[in-house]
PDB file of C-alpha atoms in Angstrom:
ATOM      1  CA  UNK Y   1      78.769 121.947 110.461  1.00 71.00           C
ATOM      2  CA  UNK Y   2      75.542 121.330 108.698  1.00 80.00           C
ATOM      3  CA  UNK Y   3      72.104 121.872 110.578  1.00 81.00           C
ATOM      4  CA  UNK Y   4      68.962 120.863 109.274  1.00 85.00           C
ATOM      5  CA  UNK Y   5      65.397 121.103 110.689  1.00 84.00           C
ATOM      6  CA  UNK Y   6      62.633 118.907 108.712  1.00 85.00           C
ATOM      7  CA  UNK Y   7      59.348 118.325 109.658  1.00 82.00           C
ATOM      8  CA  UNK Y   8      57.756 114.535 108.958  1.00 84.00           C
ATOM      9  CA  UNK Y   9      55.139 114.279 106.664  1.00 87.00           C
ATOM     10  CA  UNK Y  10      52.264 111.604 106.027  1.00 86.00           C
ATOM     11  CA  UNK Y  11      51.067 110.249 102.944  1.00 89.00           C
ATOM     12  CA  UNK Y  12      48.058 109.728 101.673  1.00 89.00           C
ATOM     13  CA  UNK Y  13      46.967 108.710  98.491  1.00 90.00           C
ATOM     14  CA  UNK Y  14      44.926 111.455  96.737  1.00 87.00           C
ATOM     15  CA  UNK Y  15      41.285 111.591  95.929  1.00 87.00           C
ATOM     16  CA  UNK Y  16      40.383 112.886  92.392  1.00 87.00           C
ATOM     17  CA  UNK Y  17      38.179 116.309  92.999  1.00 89.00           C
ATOM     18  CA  UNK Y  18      35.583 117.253  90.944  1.00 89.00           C
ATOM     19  CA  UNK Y  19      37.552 119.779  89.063  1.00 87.00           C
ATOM     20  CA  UNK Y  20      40.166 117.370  88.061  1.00 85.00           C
ATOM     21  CA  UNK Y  21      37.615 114.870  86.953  1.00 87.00           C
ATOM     22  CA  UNK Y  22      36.042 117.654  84.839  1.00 86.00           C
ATOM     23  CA  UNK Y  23      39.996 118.466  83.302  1.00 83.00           C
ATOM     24  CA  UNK Y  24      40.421 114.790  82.662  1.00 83.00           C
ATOM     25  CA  UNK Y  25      37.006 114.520  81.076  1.00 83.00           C
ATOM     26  CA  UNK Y  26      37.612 117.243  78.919  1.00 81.00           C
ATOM     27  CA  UNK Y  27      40.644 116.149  77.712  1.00 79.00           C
ATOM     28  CA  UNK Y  28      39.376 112.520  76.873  1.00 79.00           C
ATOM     29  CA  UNK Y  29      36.534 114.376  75.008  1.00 80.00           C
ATOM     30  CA  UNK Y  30      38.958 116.451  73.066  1.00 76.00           C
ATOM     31  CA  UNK Y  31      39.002 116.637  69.275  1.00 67.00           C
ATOM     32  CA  UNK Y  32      42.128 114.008  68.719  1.00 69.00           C
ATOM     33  CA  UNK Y  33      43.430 116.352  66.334  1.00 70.00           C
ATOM     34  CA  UNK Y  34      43.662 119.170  69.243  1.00 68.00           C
ATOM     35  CA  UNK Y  35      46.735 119.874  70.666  1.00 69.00           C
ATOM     36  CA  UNK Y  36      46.062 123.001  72.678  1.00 71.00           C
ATOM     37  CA  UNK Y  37      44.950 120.701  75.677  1.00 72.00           C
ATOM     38  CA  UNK Y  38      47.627 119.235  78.046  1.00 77.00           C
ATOM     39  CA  UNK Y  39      46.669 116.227  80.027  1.00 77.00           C
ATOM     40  CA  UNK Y  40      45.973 116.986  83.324  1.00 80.00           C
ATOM     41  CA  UNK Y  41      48.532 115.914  86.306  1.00 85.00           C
ATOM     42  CA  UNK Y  42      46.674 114.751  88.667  1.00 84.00           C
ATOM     43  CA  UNK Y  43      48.597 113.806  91.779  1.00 86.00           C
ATOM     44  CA  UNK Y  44      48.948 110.256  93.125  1.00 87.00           C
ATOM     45  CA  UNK Y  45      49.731 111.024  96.528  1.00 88.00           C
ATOM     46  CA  UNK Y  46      48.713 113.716  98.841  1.00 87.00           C
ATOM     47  CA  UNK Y  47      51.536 114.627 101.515  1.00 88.00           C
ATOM     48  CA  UNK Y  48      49.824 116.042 104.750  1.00 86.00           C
ATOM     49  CA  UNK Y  49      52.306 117.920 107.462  1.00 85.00           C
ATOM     50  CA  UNK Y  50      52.457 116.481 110.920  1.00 82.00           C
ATOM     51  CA  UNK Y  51      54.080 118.681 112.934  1.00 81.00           C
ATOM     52  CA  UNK Y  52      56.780 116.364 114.066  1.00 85.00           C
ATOM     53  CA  UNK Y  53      59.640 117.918 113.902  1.00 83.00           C
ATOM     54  CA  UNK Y  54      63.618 116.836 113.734  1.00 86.00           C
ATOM     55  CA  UNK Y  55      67.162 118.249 113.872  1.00 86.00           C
ATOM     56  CA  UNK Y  56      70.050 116.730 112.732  1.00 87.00           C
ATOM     57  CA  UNK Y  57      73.295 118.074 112.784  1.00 87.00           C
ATOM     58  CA  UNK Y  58      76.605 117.029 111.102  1.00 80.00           C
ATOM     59  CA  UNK Y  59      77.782 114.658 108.208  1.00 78.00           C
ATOM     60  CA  UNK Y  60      79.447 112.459 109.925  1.00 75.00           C
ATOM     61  CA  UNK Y  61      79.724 111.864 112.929  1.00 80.00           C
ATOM     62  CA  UNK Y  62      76.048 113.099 112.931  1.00 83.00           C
ATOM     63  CA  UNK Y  63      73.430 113.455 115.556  1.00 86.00           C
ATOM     64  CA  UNK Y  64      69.696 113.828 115.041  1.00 86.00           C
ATOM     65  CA  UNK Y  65      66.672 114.867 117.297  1.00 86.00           C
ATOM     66  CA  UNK Y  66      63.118 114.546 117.114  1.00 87.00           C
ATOM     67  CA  UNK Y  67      59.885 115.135 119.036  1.00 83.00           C
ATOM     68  CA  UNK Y  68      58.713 112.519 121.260  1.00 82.00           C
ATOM     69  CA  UNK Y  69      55.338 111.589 122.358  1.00 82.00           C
ATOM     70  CA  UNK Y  70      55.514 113.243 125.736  1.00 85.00           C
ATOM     71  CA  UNK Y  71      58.338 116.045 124.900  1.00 84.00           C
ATOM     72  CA  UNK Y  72      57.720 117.961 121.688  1.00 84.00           C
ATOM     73  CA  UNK Y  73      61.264 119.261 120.567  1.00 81.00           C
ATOM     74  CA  UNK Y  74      60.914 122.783 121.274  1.00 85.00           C
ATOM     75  CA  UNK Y  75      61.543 121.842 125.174  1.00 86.00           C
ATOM     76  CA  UNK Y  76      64.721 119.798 124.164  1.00 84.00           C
ATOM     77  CA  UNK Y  77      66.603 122.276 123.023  1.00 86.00           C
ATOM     78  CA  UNK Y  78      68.958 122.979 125.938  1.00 87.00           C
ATOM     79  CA  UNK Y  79      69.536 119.053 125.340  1.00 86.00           C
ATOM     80  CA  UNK Y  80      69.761 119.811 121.278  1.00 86.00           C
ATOM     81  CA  UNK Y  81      72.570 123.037 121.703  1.00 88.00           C
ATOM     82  CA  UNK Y  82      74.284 120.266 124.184  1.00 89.00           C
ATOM     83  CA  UNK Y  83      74.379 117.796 121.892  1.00 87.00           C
ATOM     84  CA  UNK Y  84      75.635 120.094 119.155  1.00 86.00           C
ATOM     85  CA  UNK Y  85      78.303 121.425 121.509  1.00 88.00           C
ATOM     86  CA  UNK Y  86      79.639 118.052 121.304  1.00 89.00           C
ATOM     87  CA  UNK Y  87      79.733 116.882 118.037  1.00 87.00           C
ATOM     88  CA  UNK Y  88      80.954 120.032 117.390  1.00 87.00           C
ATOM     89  CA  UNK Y  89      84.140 118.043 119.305  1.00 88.00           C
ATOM     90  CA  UNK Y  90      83.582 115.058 118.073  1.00 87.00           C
ATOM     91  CA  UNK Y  91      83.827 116.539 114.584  1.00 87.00           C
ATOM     92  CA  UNK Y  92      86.774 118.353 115.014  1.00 90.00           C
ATOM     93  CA  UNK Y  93      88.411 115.415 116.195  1.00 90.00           C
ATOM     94  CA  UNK Y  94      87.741 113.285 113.482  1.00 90.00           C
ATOM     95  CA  UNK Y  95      88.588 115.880 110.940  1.00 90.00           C
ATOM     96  CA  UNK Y  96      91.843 116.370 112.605  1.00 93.00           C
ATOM     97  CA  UNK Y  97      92.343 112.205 112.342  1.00 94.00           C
ATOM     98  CA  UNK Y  98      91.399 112.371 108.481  1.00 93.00           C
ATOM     99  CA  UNK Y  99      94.112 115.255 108.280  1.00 95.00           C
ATOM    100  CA  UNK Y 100      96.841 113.422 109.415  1.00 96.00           C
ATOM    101  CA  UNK Y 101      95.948 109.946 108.208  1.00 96.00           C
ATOM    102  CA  UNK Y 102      96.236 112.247 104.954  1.00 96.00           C
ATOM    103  CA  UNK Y 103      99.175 113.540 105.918  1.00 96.00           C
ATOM    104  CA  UNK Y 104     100.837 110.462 106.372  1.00 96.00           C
ATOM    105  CA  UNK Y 105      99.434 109.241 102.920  1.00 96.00           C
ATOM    106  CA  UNK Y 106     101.186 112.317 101.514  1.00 96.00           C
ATOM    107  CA  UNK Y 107     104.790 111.129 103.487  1.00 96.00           C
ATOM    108  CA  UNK Y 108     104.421 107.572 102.006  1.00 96.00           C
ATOM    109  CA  UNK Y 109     104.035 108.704  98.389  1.00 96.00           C
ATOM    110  CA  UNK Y 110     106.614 110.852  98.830  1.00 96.00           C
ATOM    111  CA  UNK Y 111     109.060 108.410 100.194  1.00 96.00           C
ATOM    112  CA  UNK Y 112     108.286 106.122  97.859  1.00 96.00           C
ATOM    113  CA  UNK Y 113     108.640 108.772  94.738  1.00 96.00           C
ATOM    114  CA  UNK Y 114     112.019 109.516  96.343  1.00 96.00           C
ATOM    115  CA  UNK Y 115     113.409 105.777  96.465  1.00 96.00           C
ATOM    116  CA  UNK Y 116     111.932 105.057  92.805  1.00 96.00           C
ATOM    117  CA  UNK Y 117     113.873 107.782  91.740  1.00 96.00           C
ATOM    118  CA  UNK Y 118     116.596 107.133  93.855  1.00 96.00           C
ATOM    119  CA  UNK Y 119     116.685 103.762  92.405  1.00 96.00           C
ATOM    120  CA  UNK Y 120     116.192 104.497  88.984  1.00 96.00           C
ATOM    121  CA  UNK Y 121     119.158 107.456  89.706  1.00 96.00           C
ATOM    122  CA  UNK Y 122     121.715 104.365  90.861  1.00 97.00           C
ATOM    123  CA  UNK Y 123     120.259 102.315  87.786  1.00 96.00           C
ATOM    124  CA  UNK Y 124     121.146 105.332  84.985  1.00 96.00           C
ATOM    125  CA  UNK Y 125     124.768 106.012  87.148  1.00 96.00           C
ATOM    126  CA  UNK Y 126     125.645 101.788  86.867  1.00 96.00           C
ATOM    127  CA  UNK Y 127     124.845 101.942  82.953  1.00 96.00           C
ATOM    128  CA  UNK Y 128     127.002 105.155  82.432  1.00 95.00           C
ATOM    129  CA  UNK Y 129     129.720 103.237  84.906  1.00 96.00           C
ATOM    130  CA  UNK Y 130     129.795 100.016  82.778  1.00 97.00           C
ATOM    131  CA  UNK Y 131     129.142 101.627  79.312  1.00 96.00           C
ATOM    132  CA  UNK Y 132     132.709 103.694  80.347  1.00 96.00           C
ATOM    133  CA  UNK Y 133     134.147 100.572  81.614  1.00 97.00           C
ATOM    134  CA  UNK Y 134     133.475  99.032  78.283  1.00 97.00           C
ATOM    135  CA  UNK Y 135     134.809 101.847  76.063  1.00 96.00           C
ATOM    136  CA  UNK Y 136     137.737 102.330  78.411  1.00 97.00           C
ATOM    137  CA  UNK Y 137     138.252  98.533  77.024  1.00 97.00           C
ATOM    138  CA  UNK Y 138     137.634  99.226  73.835  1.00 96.00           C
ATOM    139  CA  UNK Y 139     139.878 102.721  73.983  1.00 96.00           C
ATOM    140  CA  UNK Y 140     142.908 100.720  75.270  1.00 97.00           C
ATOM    141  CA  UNK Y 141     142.230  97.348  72.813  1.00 97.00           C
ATOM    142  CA  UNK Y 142     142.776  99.983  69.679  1.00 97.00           C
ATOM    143  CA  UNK Y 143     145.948 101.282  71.554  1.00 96.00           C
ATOM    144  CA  UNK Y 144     147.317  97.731  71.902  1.00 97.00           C
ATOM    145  CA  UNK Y 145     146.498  96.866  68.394  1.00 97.00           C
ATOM    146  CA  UNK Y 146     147.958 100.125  66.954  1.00 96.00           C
ATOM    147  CA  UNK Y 147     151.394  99.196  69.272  1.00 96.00           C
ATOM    148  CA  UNK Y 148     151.207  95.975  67.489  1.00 96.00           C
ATOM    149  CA  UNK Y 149     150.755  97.305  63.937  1.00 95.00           C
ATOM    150  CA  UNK Y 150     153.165  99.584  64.423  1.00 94.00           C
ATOM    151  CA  UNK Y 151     155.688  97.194  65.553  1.00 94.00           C
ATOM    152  CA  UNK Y 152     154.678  94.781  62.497  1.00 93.00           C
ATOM    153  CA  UNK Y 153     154.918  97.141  59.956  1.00 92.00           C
ATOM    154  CA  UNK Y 154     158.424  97.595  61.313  1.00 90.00           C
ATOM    155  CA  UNK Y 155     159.755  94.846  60.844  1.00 91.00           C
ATOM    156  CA  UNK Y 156     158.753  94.478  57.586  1.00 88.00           C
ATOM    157  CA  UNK Y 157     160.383  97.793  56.286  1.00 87.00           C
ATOM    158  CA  UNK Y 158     158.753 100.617  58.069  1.00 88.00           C
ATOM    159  CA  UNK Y 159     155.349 102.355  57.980  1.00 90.00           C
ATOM    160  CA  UNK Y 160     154.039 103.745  54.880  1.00 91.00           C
ATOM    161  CA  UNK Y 161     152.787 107.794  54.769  1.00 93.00           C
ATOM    162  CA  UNK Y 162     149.049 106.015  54.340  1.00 93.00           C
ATOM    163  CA  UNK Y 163     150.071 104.246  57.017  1.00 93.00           C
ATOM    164  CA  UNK Y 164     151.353 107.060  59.666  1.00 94.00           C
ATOM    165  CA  UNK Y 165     148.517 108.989  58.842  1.00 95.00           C
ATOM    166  CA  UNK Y 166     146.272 105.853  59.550  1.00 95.00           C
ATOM    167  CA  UNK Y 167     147.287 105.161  62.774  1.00 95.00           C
ATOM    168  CA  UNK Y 168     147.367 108.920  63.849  1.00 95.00           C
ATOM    169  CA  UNK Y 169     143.941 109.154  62.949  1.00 95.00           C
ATOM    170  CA  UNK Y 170     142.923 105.653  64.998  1.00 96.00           C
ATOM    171  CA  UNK Y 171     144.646 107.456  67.607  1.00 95.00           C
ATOM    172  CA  UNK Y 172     142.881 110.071  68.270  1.00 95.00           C
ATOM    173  CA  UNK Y 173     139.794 107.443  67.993  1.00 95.00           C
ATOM    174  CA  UNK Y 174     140.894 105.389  70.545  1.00 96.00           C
ATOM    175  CA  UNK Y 175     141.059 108.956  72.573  1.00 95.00           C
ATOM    176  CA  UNK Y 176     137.442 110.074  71.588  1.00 95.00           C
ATOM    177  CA  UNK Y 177     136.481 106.523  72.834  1.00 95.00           C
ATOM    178  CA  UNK Y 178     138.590 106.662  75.987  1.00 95.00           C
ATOM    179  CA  UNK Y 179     136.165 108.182  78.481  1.00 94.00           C
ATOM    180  CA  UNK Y 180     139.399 109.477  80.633  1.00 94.00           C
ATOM    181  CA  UNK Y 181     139.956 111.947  77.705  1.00 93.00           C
ATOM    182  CA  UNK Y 182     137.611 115.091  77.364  1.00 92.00           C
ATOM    183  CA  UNK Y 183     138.118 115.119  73.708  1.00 92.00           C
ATOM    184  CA  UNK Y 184     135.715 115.827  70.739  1.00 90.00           C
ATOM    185  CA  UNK Y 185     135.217 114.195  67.348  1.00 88.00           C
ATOM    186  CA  UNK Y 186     135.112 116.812  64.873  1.00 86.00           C
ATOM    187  CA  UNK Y 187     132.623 114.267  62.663  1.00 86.00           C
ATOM    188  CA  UNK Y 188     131.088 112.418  65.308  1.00 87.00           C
ATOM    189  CA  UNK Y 189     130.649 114.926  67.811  1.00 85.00           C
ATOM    190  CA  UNK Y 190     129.130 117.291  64.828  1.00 85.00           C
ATOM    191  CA  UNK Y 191     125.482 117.632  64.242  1.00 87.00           C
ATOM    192  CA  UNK Y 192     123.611 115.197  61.923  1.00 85.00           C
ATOM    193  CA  UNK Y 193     123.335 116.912  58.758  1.00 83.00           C
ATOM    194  CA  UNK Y 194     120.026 117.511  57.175  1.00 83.00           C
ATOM    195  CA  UNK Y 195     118.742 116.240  54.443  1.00 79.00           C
ATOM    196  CA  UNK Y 196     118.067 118.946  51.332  1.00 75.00           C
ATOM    197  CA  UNK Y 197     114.577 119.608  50.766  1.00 70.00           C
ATOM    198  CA  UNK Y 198     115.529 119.566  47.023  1.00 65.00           C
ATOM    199  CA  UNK Y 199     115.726 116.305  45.156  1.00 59.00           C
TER     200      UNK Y 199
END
């Protein structure tokens, strides 16, 4: 806790003395070309003490004291340490309410970090869910068409090497696609290959 004791002062404005009347002259007289003189500062107020003195105590809450015309403040002080001893309290007690409206600040960012990412968690797992569903689709469409090549090319004399080797090859696409089969693409799955710094 912050004390403070000030003492009230009056204020008055000032009246010139001779010797700043003679420094002001002087200067005024001055070659114009003379630097080496500063222009006096004369003051425009004179601030007198008064004797009347005041404590204050705290930020906030805050309590302040003063002398009074019939009790100067040296004969308050039993009233002053008093006073003190209770915003002391009073103090405490409001830090204590700052701390845990704080502290619930701090709870309702964090619940709300944890449902953003929550939702944003259920948002990434629905893509990944529908982009399977669709290659799944797409995985078996390729197996139905091959069955249906196949079966073409059948009855029309049989499959071709080309052929045979064509549909093995679409296949194992329509695998690499399926996302119920952990298997990689030896060209697909392979890194993107880097253009030569030599033209």
């Amino acid at each position: 806790m912050i004390l403070t004791i000030t003492e009230h002062v009056a204020r008055q404005r000032h009246i010139e003395t001779p010797a700043e009347k003679k420094a002001r002259d002087r200067y005024h007289e001055r070659n114009r070309f003379d630097f080496s003189l500063a222009y006096p500062q004369i003051p425009q107020y004179d601030y007198l003490p008064t004797g009347k003195l005041t404590i204050a105590a705290g930020r906030w809450p805050s309590r302040t004291w003063r002398d009074t015309p019939n009790t100067p403040l040296e004969q308050r002080m039993p009233e002053v340490v008093a006073g003190i001893i209770t915003l002391a309290a009073d103090t405490r007690e409001h830090e204590d309410e700052l701390a845990r409206a704080k502290e619930l600040r701090r709870q309702a960012q964090d619940r709300y970090e944890f449902l953003i990412q929550r939702r944003k968690t259920e948002e990434q797992a629905t893509e990944a869910l529908d982009r399977d569903a669709l290659n799944f689709e797409r995985a078996n469409r390729i197996r139905a068409y091959l069955t249906a090549f196949r079966e073409n090319a059948e009855r029309s004399g049989g499959l071709s090497e080309d052929q045979l080797e064509w549909l093995k090859w679409a296949a194992a696409k329509a695998d690499w696609i399926d996302p119920l089969i952990d298997v990689a693409d030896i060209i697909l799955d392979a890194p993107e290959p880097k253009r030569s710094g030599y033209w």
